[in-house]
């Protein structure tokens, strides 16, 4: 399927993202200080760049695992119905867990994942989202930590895609359609 023409306007620079991750990592270290092991759970695929930068700032014993939940497909609309496409490899019962999400939009994905993982009885479970679009929320949920609150714009870059493209942009930009 061909996509309409669009350009990407930078919204959050790579430098601003890096600076914010440094701040957030200090707060995460303080919260999980003394942990035997923190299991950092990245939600595929959008969080892969964020999790890579985040774990390198964390001075904690860290293990990395991934979970994939169904998302938009190739559209710009949330499906609202969340399915688990790939589950964790490891156990989280009794462990400290940090769930890493790219964007909280309607809130369906993160709330579903948190409910699922809480049912496995981790010792402590916290969440971090790089971006939050609070004006789009349909399910009441807020990540423990948020990188940036943004307005209701469709964004790409830094791991985040539009129909699988633009994940490799080093910054966050908003999609602006051009032409007919
Ligand atoms: P939610 O379930 O509506 O909160 O949607 C969360 C997921 O939708 C995120 O993990 C993203 O994968 C995707 N998403 C939400 N907003 C955007 C966007 O602006 N650009 C690309 N993907 C988005
Ligand atoms: Mg996602």
XYZ file of N, CA and C and ligand atoms in Angstrom:
564
model
N 0.851 -1.196 0.000
C 0.000 0.000 0.000
C 0.880 1.236 0.000
N 0.619 2.155 -0.913
C 1.473 3.340 -0.944
C 0.941 4.379 0.032
N 1.883 5.105 0.621
C 1.517 6.112 1.612
C 1.390 7.460 0.937
N 0.517 8.335 1.478
C 0.461 9.690 0.942
C 1.793 10.405 1.204
N 2.047 11.438 0.413
C 3.298 12.184 0.595
C 3.254 12.971 1.894
N 4.390 12.953 2.580
C 4.461 13.736 3.811
C 5.906 14.130 4.087
N 6.057 15.145 4.905
C 7.379 15.508 5.396
C 7.350 15.405 6.915
N 8.554 15.360 7.492
C 8.661 15.249 8.944
C 9.301 16.523 9.485
N 8.587 17.217 10.344
C 9.120 18.435 10.970
C 9.647 18.096 12.358
N 10.892 18.451 12.623
C 11.475 18.122 13.922
C 10.698 18.767 15.063
N 10.472 17.971 16.105
C 9.724 18.438 17.272
C 10.590 18.377 18.524
N 11.335 17.271 18.697
C 12.213 17.117 19.859
C 13.564 16.627 19.340
N 14.608 17.399 19.622
C 15.922 17.076 19.066
C 16.547 15.879 19.779
N 17.515 15.264 19.114
C 18.255 14.152 19.708
C 18.927 14.589 21.006
N 19.409 15.824 21.025
C 20.089 16.341 22.214
C 19.125 16.490 23.390
N 17.941 16.989 23.094
C 16.925 17.148 24.153
C 16.489 15.793 24.702
N 16.384 14.810 23.819
C 16.008 13.462 24.265
C 17.087 12.906 25.189
N 18.348 13.053 24.769
C 19.452 12.520 25.575
C 19.495 13.172 26.954
N 19.273 14.479 26.996
C 19.303 15.196 28.278
C 18.169 14.720 29.187
N 17.009 14.498 28.603
C 15.856 14.051 29.397
C 16.084 12.630 29.917
N 16.710 11.786 29.113
C 16.978 10.414 29.554
C 17.959 10.411 30.733
N 18.896 11.337 30.715
C 19.813 11.434 31.861
C 19.060 11.770 33.139
N 18.144 12.726 33.042
C 17.328 13.088 34.224
C 16.492 11.912 34.697
N 15.811 11.269 33.754
C 14.917 10.166 34.111
C 15.691 9.000 34.717
N 16.879 8.747 34.199
C 17.644 7.604 34.711
C 18.038 7.826 36.168
N 18.280 9.074 36.553
C 18.585 9.353 37.964
C 17.386 9.006 38.843
N 16.199 9.359 38.376
C 14.988 9.075 39.167
C 14.731 7.570 39.248
N 14.972 6.878 38.145
C 14.768 5.423 38.138
C 15.777 4.751 39.070
N 17.026 5.210 39.026
C 18.053 4.647 39.925
C 17.652 4.845 41.379
N 17.126 6.021 41.703
C 16.729 6.298 43.090
C 15.571 5.384 43.496
N 14.613 5.208 42.602
C 13.436 4.381 42.912
C 13.812 2.918 43.104
N 14.721 2.429 42.279
C 15.076 1.003 42.337
C 16.428 0.766 43.023
N 16.891 1.752 43.777
C 18.184 1.602 44.459
C 18.183 0.323 45.303
N 19.253 -0.437 45.242
C 19.360 -1.649 46.050
C 18.718 -2.870 45.418
N 18.136 -2.715 44.242
C 17.525 -3.875 43.590
C 18.580 -4.920 43.252
N 18.191 -6.189 43.395
C 19.106 -7.257 42.996
C 19.222 -7.308 41.489
N 18.112 -6.987 40.825
C 18.081 -7.020 39.364
C 16.817 -6.321 38.901
N 16.976 -5.408 37.966
C 15.820 -4.727 37.384
C 15.566 -5.316 36.000
N 14.359 -5.828 35.805
C 14.011 -6.349 34.482
C 13.361 -5.219 33.698
N 14.052 -4.793 32.648
C 13.564 -3.704 31.817
C 12.843 -4.336 30.623
N 11.549 -4.070 30.536
C 10.707 -4.695 29.518
C 10.374 -3.666 28.441
N 10.928 -3.869 27.253
C 10.634 -2.970 26.141
C 9.421 -3.465 25.377
N 8.515 -2.556 25.067
C 7.367 -2.914 24.221
C 7.764 -2.700 22.769
N 7.773 -3.803 22.030
C 8.179 -3.751 20.627
C 7.061 -3.157 19.778
N 7.380 -2.492 18.624
C 8.772 -2.271 18.274
C 9.230 -0.859 18.628
N 8.266 0.009 18.888
C 8.555 1.443 19.008
C 9.539 1.850 20.088
N 9.737 1.005 21.112
C 10.594 1.429 22.225
C 12.054 1.009 22.048
N 12.410 0.398 20.914
C 13.741 -0.218 20.846
C 14.892 0.785 20.916
N 14.710 1.964 20.378
C 15.784 2.964 20.457
C 15.834 3.566 21.868
N 14.672 3.888 22.391
C 14.572 4.457 23.734
C 15.179 3.515 24.773
N 14.826 2.249 24.721
C 15.320 1.301 25.724
C 16.842 1.159 25.612
N 17.342 1.217 24.392
C 18.794 1.085 24.193
C 19.530 2.244 24.850
N 19.015 3.456 24.681
C 19.657 4.619 25.302
C 19.426 4.640 26.809
N 18.224 4.265 27.223
C 17.885 4.307 28.654
C 18.741 3.337 29.465
N 18.854 2.103 29.037
C 19.600 1.125 29.863
C 21.079 1.495 29.965
N 21.587 2.208 28.958
C 23.003 2.594 29.035
C 23.242 3.735 30.010
N 22.159 4.393 30.439
C 22.269 5.427 31.473
C 21.992 4.878 32.866
N 21.519 3.647 32.965
C 21.110 3.102 34.267
C 22.266 2.393 34.949
N 22.661 2.927 36.095
C 23.696 2.258 36.878
C 23.027 1.354 37.895
N 22.440 0.289 37.366
C 21.737 -0.721 38.158
C 22.002 -2.055 37.472
N 21.896 -3.166 38.218
C 21.957 -4.463 37.529
C 20.673 -4.640 36.719
N 20.819 -4.762 35.423
C 19.668 -4.729 34.526
C 19.610 -5.983 33.665
N 18.398 -6.466 33.454
C 18.157 -7.517 32.471
C 17.148 -6.939 31.486
N 17.256 -7.293 30.214
C 16.366 -6.719 29.211
C 15.492 -7.816 28.616
N 14.215 -7.552 28.538
C 13.288 -8.493 27.907
C 12.329 -7.672 27.034
N 11.625 -8.348 26.161
C 10.718 -7.644 25.251
C 9.354 -8.308 25.198
N 8.376 -7.478 24.912
C 7.004 -7.944 24.774
C 6.421 -7.193 23.585
N 5.673 -7.899 22.766
C 5.043 -7.203 21.641
C 3.532 -7.274 21.744
N 2.927 -6.107 21.745
C 1.468 -6.025 21.754
C 1.033 -5.525 20.385
N -0.150 -5.936 19.965
C -0.651 -5.483 18.665
C -0.909 -3.987 18.732
N -0.713 -3.313 17.605
C -0.945 -1.880 17.644
C -1.755 -1.433 16.453
N -1.325 -0.375 15.829
C -2.116 0.299 14.818
C -2.203 -0.392 13.471
N -1.366 -1.414 13.233
C -1.205 -1.838 11.847
C -0.561 -0.698 11.094
N -1.002 -0.463 9.890
C -0.388 0.611 9.111
C -1.240 1.880 9.106
N -2.137 1.993 10.034
C -3.014 3.164 10.062
C -2.550 4.131 11.154
N -3.271 5.210 11.297
C -2.971 6.169 12.358
C -3.980 6.047 13.504
N -4.779 5.010 13.472
C -5.817 4.854 14.490
C -5.517 3.703 15.435
N -5.773 3.892 16.690
C -5.613 2.831 17.671
C -6.685 1.769 17.444
N -6.295 0.484 17.614
C -7.270 -0.590 17.410
C -8.140 -0.796 18.656
N -7.689 -0.290 19.778
C -8.403 -0.393 21.063
C -8.407 -1.807 21.634
N -8.272 -2.792 20.758
C -8.256 -4.162 21.242
C -6.796 -4.592 21.246
N -6.278 -4.910 22.392
C -4.847 -5.203 22.500
C -4.629 -6.707 22.587
N -3.761 -7.208 21.728
C -3.391 -8.624 21.774
C -1.895 -8.749 22.018
N -1.494 -9.785 22.700
C -0.066 -10.020 22.926
C 0.457 -10.889 21.791
N 1.370 -10.338 20.995
C 1.922 -11.063 19.846
C 3.188 -11.814 20.222
N 3.917 -11.281 21.202
C 5.134 -11.947 21.666
C 5.250 -11.692 23.160
N 5.327 -12.762 23.909
C 5.381 -12.610 25.370
C 6.841 -12.562 25.837
N 7.014 -12.224 27.118
C 8.352 -12.192 27.709
C 8.988 -13.570 27.642
N 10.323 -13.599 27.595
C 11.043 -14.872 27.695
C 11.186 -15.294 29.143
N 11.334 -14.298 30.025
C 11.656 -14.612 31.424
C 10.476 -14.455 32.369
N 10.671 -14.974 33.586
C 9.675 -14.839 34.661
C 9.864 -13.492 35.338
N 8.774 -12.919 35.830
C 8.904 -11.657 36.557
C 8.345 -11.727 37.980
N 7.835 -12.885 38.367
C 7.286 -13.020 39.725
C 8.353 -12.649 40.748
N 7.999 -11.763 41.666
C 8.911 -11.373 42.733
C 10.045 -10.452 42.316
N 10.029 -9.976 41.061
C 11.129 -9.161 40.564
C 10.727 -7.703 40.431
N 11.751 -6.873 40.297
C 11.525 -5.459 39.988
C 11.456 -5.309 38.476
N 10.421 -4.611 38.020
C 10.164 -4.519 36.580
C 9.938 -3.069 36.180
N 10.546 -2.689 35.063
C 10.289 -1.377 34.468
C 9.800 -1.595 33.034
N 8.573 -1.203 32.765
C 8.011 -1.333 31.421
C 8.307 -0.048 30.645
N 8.868 -0.224 29.445
C 9.298 0.922 28.637
C 8.435 1.015 27.380
N 7.707 2.117 27.265
C 6.806 2.313 26.124
C 7.249 3.557 25.353
N 6.967 3.559 24.053
C 7.324 4.746 23.271
C 6.337 5.891 23.505
N 5.045 5.611 23.295
C 4.031 6.669 23.411
C 2.806 6.141 24.141
N 2.294 6.911 25.051
C 0.966 6.616 25.588
C -0.005 7.547 24.892
N -0.939 6.936 24.191
C -1.882 7.676 23.352
C -3.281 7.498 23.959
N -4.092 6.559 23.451
C -5.387 6.320 24.100
C -5.198 5.702 25.489
N -4.079 4.994 25.677
C -3.803 4.343 26.957
C -4.159 2.870 26.977
N -4.790 2.363 25.914
C -5.219 0.961 25.898
C -4.021 0.010 26.016
N -2.967 0.275 25.244
C -1.834 -0.648 25.220
C -1.180 -0.753 26.591
N -0.793 0.387 27.151
C -0.063 0.347 28.421
C -0.931 -0.232 29.535
N -2.209 0.124 29.581
C -3.033 -0.389 30.675
C -3.211 -1.899 30.547
N -3.346 -2.377 29.327
C -3.476 -3.827 29.122
C -2.197 -4.548 29.566
N -1.066 -4.020 29.150
C 0.213 -4.658 29.475
C 0.471 -4.620 30.985
N 0.148 -3.507 31.608
C 0.365 -3.403 33.064
C -0.519 -4.413 33.792
N -1.777 -4.527 33.370
C -2.680 -5.490 34.016
C -2.145 -6.914 33.858
N -1.701 -7.228 32.650
C -1.159 -8.570 32.401
C 0.055 -8.857 33.278
N 0.993 -7.915 33.311
C 2.233 -8.168 34.044
C 2.003 -8.139 35.559
N 1.095 -7.279 36.027
C 0.773 -7.255 37.466
C 0.213 -8.604 37.913
N -0.507 -9.281 37.012
C -1.101 -10.571 37.381
C -0.022 -11.633 37.630
N 1.189 -11.356 37.180
C 2.303 -12.298 37.421
C 3.040 -11.987 38.719
N 2.518 -11.015 39.450
C 3.009 -10.678 40.788
C 4.487 -10.337 40.873
N 4.893 -9.308 40.126
C 6.248 -8.786 40.315
C 6.350 -8.155 41.700
N 7.573 -7.971 42.181
C 7.747 -7.301 43.473
C 7.321 -5.843 43.349
N 7.801 -5.233 42.258
C 7.453 -3.843 42.007
C 7.436 -3.628 40.500
N 6.426 -2.945 40.010
C 6.347 -2.676 38.576
C 6.099 -1.187 38.359
N 6.982 -0.553 37.605
C 6.820 0.853 37.251
C 6.867 0.965 35.736
N 6.452 2.122 35.233
C 6.379 2.306 33.785
C 7.043 3.615 33.381
N 7.585 3.601 32.176
C 8.147 4.843 31.626
C 7.729 4.949 30.167
N 7.296 6.126 29.781
C 6.940 6.384 28.380
C 7.762 7.570 27.909
N 8.344 7.435 26.742
C 9.093 8.573 26.203
C 8.153 9.743 25.948
N 6.999 9.445 25.346
C 6.060 10.504 24.981
C 4.681 10.214 25.556
N 3.956 11.266 25.831
C 2.587 11.147 26.321
C 1.730 12.174 25.596
N 0.587 11.693 25.090
C -0.396 12.601 24.477
C -1.631 12.598 25.368
N -1.598 13.360 26.451
C -2.702 13.288 27.426
C -4.063 13.643 26.838
N -4.090 14.491 25.818
C -5.386 14.912 25.255
C -6.093 13.786 24.506
N -5.363 12.691 24.233
C -5.948 11.577 23.473
C -6.458 10.450 24.380
N -6.290 10.604 25.683
C -6.527 9.473 26.577
C -7.977 9.019 26.611
N -8.161 7.687 26.522
C -9.499 7.093 26.663
C -9.567 6.166 27.865
N -8.395 5.686 28.296
C -8.305 4.821 29.469
C -7.453 5.566 30.482
N -7.909 5.592 31.722
C -7.165 6.366 32.712
C -5.882 5.647 33.100
N -4.757 6.145 32.614
C -3.459 5.578 32.993
C -2.391 6.625 32.771
N -1.421 6.637 33.670
C -0.288 7.555 33.506
C 0.962 6.770 33.830
N 1.971 6.892 32.986
C 3.230 6.216 33.268
C 3.868 6.842 34.504
N 4.626 6.035 35.222
C 5.340 6.557 36.392
C 6.224 7.730 35.969
N 6.932 7.550 34.849
C 7.782 8.608 34.310
C 7.421 8.874 32.841
N 7.452 10.130 32.477
C 7.194 10.528 31.096
C 8.326 11.419 30.628
N 8.810 11.148 29.417
C 9.859 11.999 28.862
C 9.330 13.367 28.495
N 8.338 13.373 27.610
C 7.786 14.625 27.108
C 6.280 14.485 26.888
N 5.541 15.488 27.323
C 4.133 15.569 26.945
C 4.055 16.305 25.615
N 3.282 15.750 24.696
C 3.159 16.382 23.376
C 1.693 16.578 23.021
N 1.399 17.507 22.116
C 0.017 17.689 21.669
C -0.425 16.553 20.747
N -1.645 16.593 20.320
C -2.226 15.549 19.480
C -1.693 15.655 18.057
N -0.471 15.192 17.879
C 0.175 15.162 16.555
C 0.633 13.738 16.317
N 0.690 13.320 15.069
C 1.255 12.000 14.765
C 2.756 12.151 14.601
N 3.512 11.442 15.416
C 4.966 11.628 15.440
C 5.693 10.371 14.975
N 6.910 10.566 14.523
C 7.784 9.471 14.075
C 9.202 9.750 14.545
N 10.058 8.731 14.377
C 11.478 8.895 14.677
C 11.846 8.328 16.032
N 13.149 8.143 16.250
C 13.664 7.635 17.518
C 12.948 6.317 17.878
N 12.766 5.475 16.867
C 12.142 4.174 17.068
C 10.681 4.112 16.662
N 10.058 5.263 16.538
C 8.610 5.325 16.286
C 8.348 5.463 14.787
N 7.342 4.714 14.309
C 7.124 4.624 12.869
C 5.794 5.201 12.419
N 5.746 5.434 11.127
C 4.468 5.568 10.417
C 4.508 4.511 9.317
N 3.637 3.493 9.429
C 3.632 2.372 8.482
C 5.045 1.798 8.302
N 5.723 1.621 9.429
C 7.064 0.996 9.521
C 8.202 1.879 9.030
N 7.915 3.102 8.627
C 9.002 3.970 8.154
C 9.388 5.000 9.224
N 10.559 5.562 9.054
C 11.056 6.677 9.865
C 11.529 6.299 11.280
N 11.605 4.999 11.570
C 12.075 4.611 12.904
C 13.520 5.044 13.133
N 14.270 5.185 12.045
C 15.707 5.459 12.157
C 16.039 6.940 12.264
N 15.068 7.817 12.267
C 15.379 9.235 12.487
C 15.922 9.403 13.899
N 16.986 10.188 14.082
C 17.555 10.332 15.433
C 16.748 11.264 16.344
N 15.767 11.950 15.796
C 14.948 12.883 16.579
C 13.473 12.492 16.457
N 12.642 13.160 17.251
C 11.190 12.993 17.132
C 10.659 14.119 16.256
N 9.882 13.737 15.246
C 9.307 14.754 14.380
C 7.831 14.499 14.159
N 7.127 15.547 13.737
C 5.708 15.323 13.443
C 5.481 15.200 11.948
N 4.536 14.345 11.626
C 4.199 14.062 10.226
C 3.304 15.190 9.710
N 3.708 15.743 8.579
C 2.869 16.779 7.935
C 2.640 16.371 6.486
N 1.381 16.207 6.138
C 1.049 15.752 4.787
C 1.166 16.896 3.789
N 1.653 16.526 2.619
C 1.846 17.522 1.560
C 1.074 17.066 0.332
N 0.733 17.970 -0.498
C 0.147 17.590 -1.802
C -1.176 16.858 -1.686
N -1.607 16.296 -2.802
C -2.956 15.710 -2.866
C -2.955 14.249 -2.466
P -2.446 3.500 22.756
O -2.816 2.094 23.041
O -3.505 4.240 21.993
O -2.002 4.269 23.979
O -1.304 3.469 21.693
C -0.032 3.278 22.000
C 0.747 2.859 20.780
O 0.250 3.442 19.586
C 2.161 3.337 20.905
O 2.941 2.374 21.536
C 2.555 3.528 19.465
O 3.056 2.309 18.961
C 1.294 3.866 18.756
N 1.212 5.329 18.551
C 0.503 6.227 19.257
N 0.675 7.463 18.808
C 1.559 7.359 17.791
C 2.184 8.334 16.915
O 1.976 9.563 17.002
N 3.046 7.832 16.001
C 3.312 6.503 15.869
N 2.771 5.579 16.671
C 1.897 6.002 17.617
Mg 4.001 0.773 20.517
